[in-house]
PDB file of C-alpha atoms in Angstrom:
ATOM      1  CA  MET A   1     -73.587   2.916 -35.545  1.00  0.00           C
ATOM      2  CA  GLU A   2     -75.637   2.759 -32.359  1.00  0.00           C
ATOM      3  CA  MET A   3     -72.498   3.349 -30.277  1.00  0.00           C
ATOM      4  CA  GLU A   4     -71.504   6.293 -32.451  1.00  0.00           C
ATOM      5  CA  ILE A   5     -74.956   7.879 -32.111  1.00  0.00           C
ATOM      6  CA  LEU A   6     -74.581   7.854 -28.321  1.00  0.00           C
ATOM      7  CA  ASN A   7     -71.554  10.204 -28.649  1.00  0.00           C
ATOM      8  CA  ILE A   8     -73.459  12.750 -30.737  1.00  0.00           C
ATOM      9  CA  PRO A   9     -75.167  15.805 -29.122  1.00  0.00           C
ATOM     10  CA  THR A  10     -78.809  15.272 -28.117  1.00  0.00           C
ATOM     11  CA  PRO A  11     -80.572  17.396 -30.799  1.00  0.00           C
ATOM     12  CA  SER A  12     -78.883  15.486 -33.628  1.00  0.00           C
ATOM     13  CA  ARG A  13     -79.024  12.154 -31.810  1.00  0.00           C
ATOM     14  CA  THR A  14     -82.816  11.774 -31.879  1.00  0.00           C
ATOM     15  CA  ARG A  15     -82.989  12.463 -35.597  1.00  0.00           C
ATOM     16  CA  LEU A  16     -80.160  10.019 -36.340  1.00  0.00           C
ATOM     17  CA  GLN A  17     -81.671   7.354 -34.085  1.00  0.00           C
ATOM     18  CA  ALA A  18     -84.939   7.586 -36.011  1.00  0.00           C
ATOM     19  CA  LYS A  19     -83.068   7.211 -39.295  1.00  0.00           C
ATOM     20  CA  LEU A  20     -81.078   4.278 -37.924  1.00  0.00           C
ATOM     21  CA  ARG A  21     -84.285   2.524 -36.820  1.00  0.00           C
ATOM     22  CA  LEU A  22     -85.743   3.111 -40.282  1.00  0.00           C
ATOM     23  CA  TYR A  23     -82.635   1.703 -41.953  1.00  0.00           C
ATOM     24  CA  LYS A  24     -82.620  -1.310 -39.630  1.00  0.00           C
ATOM     25  CA  SER A  25     -86.258  -2.053 -40.319  1.00  0.00           C
ATOM     26  CA  GLU A  26     -85.662  -1.731 -44.072  1.00  0.00           C
ATOM     27  CA  ALA A  27     -82.646  -4.012 -43.848  1.00  0.00           C
ATOM     28  CA  GLU A  28     -84.611  -6.597 -41.844  1.00  0.00           C
ATOM     29  CA  LYS A  29     -87.478  -6.418 -44.329  1.00  0.00           C
ATOM     30  CA  LEU A  30     -85.083  -6.883 -47.223  1.00  0.00           C
ATOM     31  CA  LYS A  31     -83.398  -9.806 -45.452  1.00  0.00           C
ATOM     32  CA  ARG A  32     -86.782 -11.449 -44.902  1.00  0.00           C
ATOM     33  CA  ASP A  33     -87.688 -10.909 -48.551  1.00  0.00           C
ATOM     34  CA  LEU A  34     -84.378 -12.396 -49.617  1.00  0.00           C
ATOM     35  CA  ARG A  35     -84.839 -15.433 -47.355  1.00  0.00           C
ATOM     36  CA  ARG A  36     -88.346 -15.944 -48.672  1.00  0.00           C
ATOM     37  CA  THR A  37     -87.152 -15.619 -52.231  1.00  0.00           C
ATOM     38  CA  THR A  38     -84.287 -18.053 -51.746  1.00  0.00           C
ATOM     39  CA  ALA A  39     -86.568 -20.443 -49.867  1.00  0.00           C
ATOM     40  CA  ILE A  40     -89.190 -20.210 -52.606  1.00  0.00           C
ATOM     41  CA  VAL A  41     -86.800 -20.897 -55.471  1.00  0.00           C
ATOM     42  CA  PRO A  42     -86.550 -24.719 -55.610  1.00  0.00           C
ATOM     43  CA  LYS A  43     -84.697 -26.719 -58.182  1.00  0.00           C
ATOM     44  CA  ASN A  44     -85.682 -26.039 -61.780  1.00  0.00           C
ATOM     45  CA  SER A  45     -88.033 -29.018 -62.105  1.00  0.00           C
ATOM     46  CA  ASP A  46     -89.708 -28.210 -58.798  1.00  0.00           C
ATOM     47  CA  ARG A  47     -89.929 -24.615 -59.821  1.00  0.00           C
ATOM     48  CA  ASP A  48     -91.610 -25.450 -63.090  1.00  0.00           C
ATOM     49  CA  GLU A  49     -94.024 -27.702 -61.259  1.00  0.00           C
ATOM     50  CA  LEU A  50     -94.695 -25.082 -58.608  1.00  0.00           C
ATOM     51  CA  LEU A  51     -95.141 -22.200 -61.005  1.00  0.00           C
ATOM     52  CA  GLY A  52     -96.879 -24.249 -63.633  1.00  0.00           C
ATOM     53  CA  GLY A  53     -94.411 -23.322 -66.334  1.00  0.00           C
ATOM     54  CA  TYR A  54     -94.057 -19.659 -65.345  1.00  0.00           C
ATOM     55  CA  GLY A  55     -90.565 -18.254 -65.257  1.00  0.00           C
ATOM     56  CA  ASN A  56     -88.884 -20.705 -67.604  1.00  0.00           C
ATOM     57  CA  GLY A  57     -89.219 -18.527 -70.669  1.00  0.00           C
ATOM     58  CA  ASP A  58     -92.078 -20.582 -72.140  1.00  0.00           C
ATOM     59  CA  ASN A  59     -94.559 -18.088 -70.869  1.00  0.00           C
ATOM     60  CA  GLU A  60     -94.898 -14.315 -71.188  1.00  0.00           C
ATOM     61  CA  ASP A  61     -95.554 -13.997 -67.460  1.00  0.00           C
ATOM     62  CA  GLY A  62     -92.258 -15.672 -66.542  1.00  0.00           C
ATOM     63  CA  ASN A  63     -90.568 -12.309 -66.595  1.00  0.00           C
ATOM     64  CA  ASP A  64     -92.839 -11.075 -63.775  1.00  0.00           C
ATOM     65  CA  PHE A  65     -91.235 -13.422 -61.264  1.00  0.00           C
ATOM     66  CA  ASP A  66     -87.736 -12.502 -62.410  1.00  0.00           C
ATOM     67  CA  ALA A  67     -88.668  -8.810 -62.358  1.00  0.00           C
ATOM     68  CA  SER A  68     -89.962  -9.043 -58.778  1.00  0.00           C
ATOM     69  CA  THR A  69     -86.801 -10.874 -57.745  1.00  0.00           C
ATOM     70  CA  MET A  70     -84.691  -8.243 -59.440  1.00  0.00           C
ATOM     71  CA  ASP A  71     -86.796  -5.519 -57.800  1.00  0.00           C
ATOM     72  CA  GLN A  72     -86.241  -7.089 -54.375  1.00  0.00           C
ATOM     73  CA  ARG A  73     -82.559  -7.465 -55.101  1.00  0.00           C
ATOM     74  CA  GLN A  74     -82.388  -3.835 -56.221  1.00  0.00           C
ATOM     75  CA  ARG A  75     -84.154  -2.691 -53.048  1.00  0.00           C
ATOM     76  CA  LEU A  76     -81.762  -4.778 -50.956  1.00  0.00           C
ATOM     77  CA  LEU A  77     -78.764  -3.275 -52.735  1.00  0.00           C
ATOM     78  CA  SER A  78     -80.245   0.188 -52.339  1.00  0.00           C
ATOM     79  CA  GLY A  79     -80.778  -0.381 -48.612  1.00  0.00           C
ATOM     80  CA  THR A  80     -77.251  -1.714 -48.235  1.00  0.00           C
ATOM     81  CA  GLU A  81     -75.880   1.300 -50.081  1.00  0.00           C
ATOM     82  CA  ARG A  82     -77.850   3.688 -47.850  1.00  0.00           C
ATOM     83  CA  LEU A  83     -76.546   1.892 -44.758  1.00  0.00           C
ATOM     84  CA  GLY A  84     -73.017   2.200 -46.122  1.00  0.00           C
ATOM     85  CA  GLN A  85     -73.495   5.898 -46.763  1.00  0.00           C
ATOM     86  CA  SER A  86     -74.875   6.384 -43.268  1.00  0.00           C
ATOM     87  CA  SER A  87     -71.921   4.474 -41.840  1.00  0.00           C
ATOM     88  CA  ARG A  88     -69.509   6.671 -43.770  1.00  0.00           C
ATOM     89  CA  ARG A  89     -71.280   9.804 -42.562  1.00  0.00           C
ATOM     90  CA  LEU A  90     -71.131   8.562 -38.986  1.00  0.00           C
ATOM     91  CA  GLU A  91     -67.432   7.759 -39.384  1.00  0.00           C
ATOM     92  CA  ASP A  92     -66.844  11.221 -40.813  1.00  0.00           C
ATOM     93  CA  SER A  93     -68.774  12.753 -37.900  1.00  0.00           C
ATOM     94  CA  HIS A  94     -66.745  10.694 -35.444  1.00  0.00           C
ATOM     95  CA  ARG A  95     -63.483  11.725 -37.133  1.00  0.00           C
ATOM     96  CA  LEU A  96     -64.571  15.367 -37.045  1.00  0.00           C
ATOM     97  CA  ALA A  97     -65.470  15.050 -33.360  1.00  0.00           C
ATOM     98  CA  LEU A  98     -62.024  13.572 -32.636  1.00  0.00           C
ATOM     99  CA  GLU A  99     -60.327  16.369 -34.569  1.00  0.00           C
ATOM    100  CA  THR A 100     -62.387  18.948 -32.671  1.00  0.00           C
ATOM    101  CA  GLU A 101     -61.454  17.280 -29.402  1.00  0.00           C
ATOM    102  CA  GLY A 102     -57.760  17.408 -30.382  1.00  0.00           C
ATOM    103  CA  ILE A 103     -58.028  21.093 -31.211  1.00  0.00           C
ATOM    104  CA  GLY A 104     -59.777  21.694 -27.875  1.00  0.00           C
ATOM    105  CA  ILE A 105     -56.977  19.870 -26.041  1.00  0.00           C
ATOM    106  CA  ASN A 106     -54.374  22.008 -27.811  1.00  0.00           C
ATOM    107  CA  ILE A 107     -56.266  25.191 -26.923  1.00  0.00           C
ATOM    108  CA  LEU A 108     -56.561  24.133 -23.288  1.00  0.00           C
ATOM    109  CA  SER A 109     -52.836  23.353 -23.071  1.00  0.00           C
ATOM    110  CA  THR A 110     -52.044  26.743 -24.627  1.00  0.00           C
ATOM    111  CA  LEU A 111     -54.349  28.462 -22.130  1.00  0.00           C
ATOM    112  CA  LYS A 112     -52.683  26.559 -19.292  1.00  0.00           C
ATOM    113  CA  GLY A 113     -49.267  27.747 -20.463  1.00  0.00           C
ATOM    114  CA  GLN A 114     -50.514  31.321 -20.698  1.00  0.00           C
ATOM    115  CA  ARG A 115     -51.988  31.078 -17.204  1.00  0.00           C
ATOM    116  CA  GLU A 116     -48.669  29.834 -15.820  1.00  0.00           C
ATOM    117  CA  THR A 117     -46.873  32.700 -17.564  1.00  0.00           C
ATOM    118  CA  MET A 118     -49.305  35.212 -16.038  1.00  0.00           C
ATOM    119  CA  VAL A 119     -48.874  33.687 -12.566  1.00  0.00           C
ATOM    120  CA  ARG A 120     -45.083  33.891 -12.907  1.00  0.00           C
ATOM    121  CA  ALA A 121     -45.364  37.498 -14.106  1.00  0.00           C
ATOM    122  CA  ARG A 122     -47.593  38.352 -11.126  1.00  0.00           C
ATOM    123  CA  ASP A 123     -45.115  36.721  -8.728  1.00  0.00           C
ATOM    124  CA  THR A 124     -42.218  38.590 -10.350  1.00  0.00           C
ATOM    125  CA  LEU A 125     -44.169  41.838 -10.082  1.00  0.00           C
ATOM    126  CA  ALA A 126     -44.861  41.211  -6.386  1.00  0.00           C
ATOM    127  CA  GLU A 127     -41.181  40.479  -5.795  1.00  0.00           C
ATOM    128  CA  ALA A 128     -40.179  43.630  -7.689  1.00  0.00           C
ATOM    129  CA  ASP A 129     -42.678  45.605  -5.611  1.00  0.00           C
ATOM    130  CA  SER A 130     -41.105  44.335  -2.388  1.00  0.00           C
ATOM    131  CA  HIS A 131     -37.644  45.282  -3.698  1.00  0.00           C
ATOM    132  CA  ILE A 132     -38.928  48.751  -4.584  1.00  0.00           C
ATOM    133  CA  ASP A 133     -40.325  49.119  -1.042  1.00  0.00           C
ATOM    134  CA  LYS A 134     -36.946  48.140   0.438  1.00  0.00           C
ATOM    135  CA  ALA A 135     -35.143  50.540  -1.910  1.00  0.00           C
ATOM    136  CA  THR A 136     -37.542  53.352  -0.947  1.00  0.00           C
ATOM    137  CA  LYS A 137     -36.879  52.732   2.761  1.00  0.00           C
ATOM    138  CA  THR A 138     -33.136  52.664   2.132  1.00  0.00           C
ATOM    139  CA  LEU A 139     -33.258  55.921   0.140  1.00  0.00           C
ATOM    140  CA  LYS A 140     -35.325  57.615   2.848  1.00  0.00           C
ATOM    141  CA  GLY A 141     -32.779  56.480   5.451  1.00  0.00           C
ATOM    142  CA  MET A 142     -29.947  57.776   3.312  1.00  0.00           C
ATOM    143  CA  ALA A 143     -31.751  61.118   2.878  1.00  0.00           C
ATOM    144  CA  ARG A 144     -32.195  61.419   6.654  1.00  0.00           C
ATOM    145  CA  ARG A 145     -28.517  60.617   7.233  1.00  0.00           C
ATOM    146  CA  MET A 146     -27.508  63.130   4.572  1.00  0.00           C
ATOM    147  CA  ALA A 147     -29.639  65.812   6.196  1.00  0.00           C
ATOM    148  CA  THR A 148     -28.196  64.912   9.595  1.00  0.00           C
ATOM    149  CA  ASN A 149     -24.670  64.989   8.191  1.00  0.00           C
ATOM    150  CA  LYS A 150     -25.337  68.432   6.628  1.00  0.00           C
ATOM    151  CA  LEU A 151     -26.594  69.744   9.956  1.00  0.00           C
ATOM    152  CA  ILE A 152     -23.612  68.325  11.800  1.00  0.00           C
ATOM    153  CA  THR A 153     -21.225  69.736   9.188  1.00  0.00           C
ATOM    154  CA  ALA A 154     -22.933  73.131   9.357  1.00  0.00           C
ATOM    155  CA  ALA A 155     -22.774  73.027  13.150  1.00  0.00           C
ATOM    156  CA  ILE A 156     -19.070  72.130  13.079  1.00  0.00           C
ATOM    157  CA  ILE A 157     -18.369  74.919  10.585  1.00  0.00           C
ATOM    158  CA  LEU A 158     -20.315  77.372  12.707  1.00  0.00           C
ATOM    159  CA  ILE A 159     -18.494  76.281  15.867  1.00  0.00           C
ATOM    160  CA  LEU A 160     -15.155  76.619  14.042  1.00  0.00           C
ATOM    161  CA  ILE A 161     -16.088  80.073  12.809  1.00  0.00           C
ATOM    162  CA  VAL A 162     -17.153  81.088  16.337  1.00  0.00           C
ATOM    163  CA  LEU A 163     -13.915  79.685  17.754  1.00  0.00           C
ATOM    164  CA  ILE A 164     -11.858  81.465  15.127  1.00  0.00           C
ATOM    165  CA  VAL A 165     -13.674  84.698  15.895  1.00  0.00           C
ATOM    166  CA  LEU A 166     -13.131  84.142  19.631  1.00  0.00           C
ATOM    167  CA  VAL A 167      -9.484  83.398  19.126  1.00  0.00           C
ATOM    168  CA  ILE A 168      -9.052  86.501  16.998  1.00  0.00           C
ATOM    169  CA  TRP A 169     -11.095  88.518  19.500  1.00  0.00           C
ATOM    170  CA  SER A 170      -9.034  87.231  22.384  1.00  0.00           C
ATOM    171  CA  LYS A 171      -5.789  88.095  20.626  1.00  0.00           C
ATOM    172  CA  LEU A 172      -6.925  91.544  19.793  1.00  0.00           C
ATOM    173  CA  PHE A 173      -8.335  92.436  23.142  1.00  0.00           C
TER     174      PHE A 173
END
């Protein structure tokens, strides 16, 4: 549990560390009580001698010792149950953190793919732009040649008309 707490964000970590320390101290206290109780309980004849007849059913107060033992046992079981619940909650938190991390990885890979697509689109756009520039230059060159060809054709037609007029003029005069 201590290792799991280290992976939790700082605001939650301090609260969980305090709870963990509390649970540990309760568990240690319950263990000590259990050891004392088991060390105190000798064999039946020694017990009767030690307790002076208490606890063997001959006396009304014999139930007090059994009740305190049962109370200690109940507290120990309660502490163990709380530790188990805390462990389960920590495991659930860890599982949730792993799931969140997996989702984050998927999102990052998707974003990476989208970035690559955008870079390819930008490169394609730049290439298309360069092709458009070349096409524009080619069209401008073709327009200049067309204009030149029109002028040359007009000049040739004009020269032919002048020559025809001169030939007709020379034949008539």
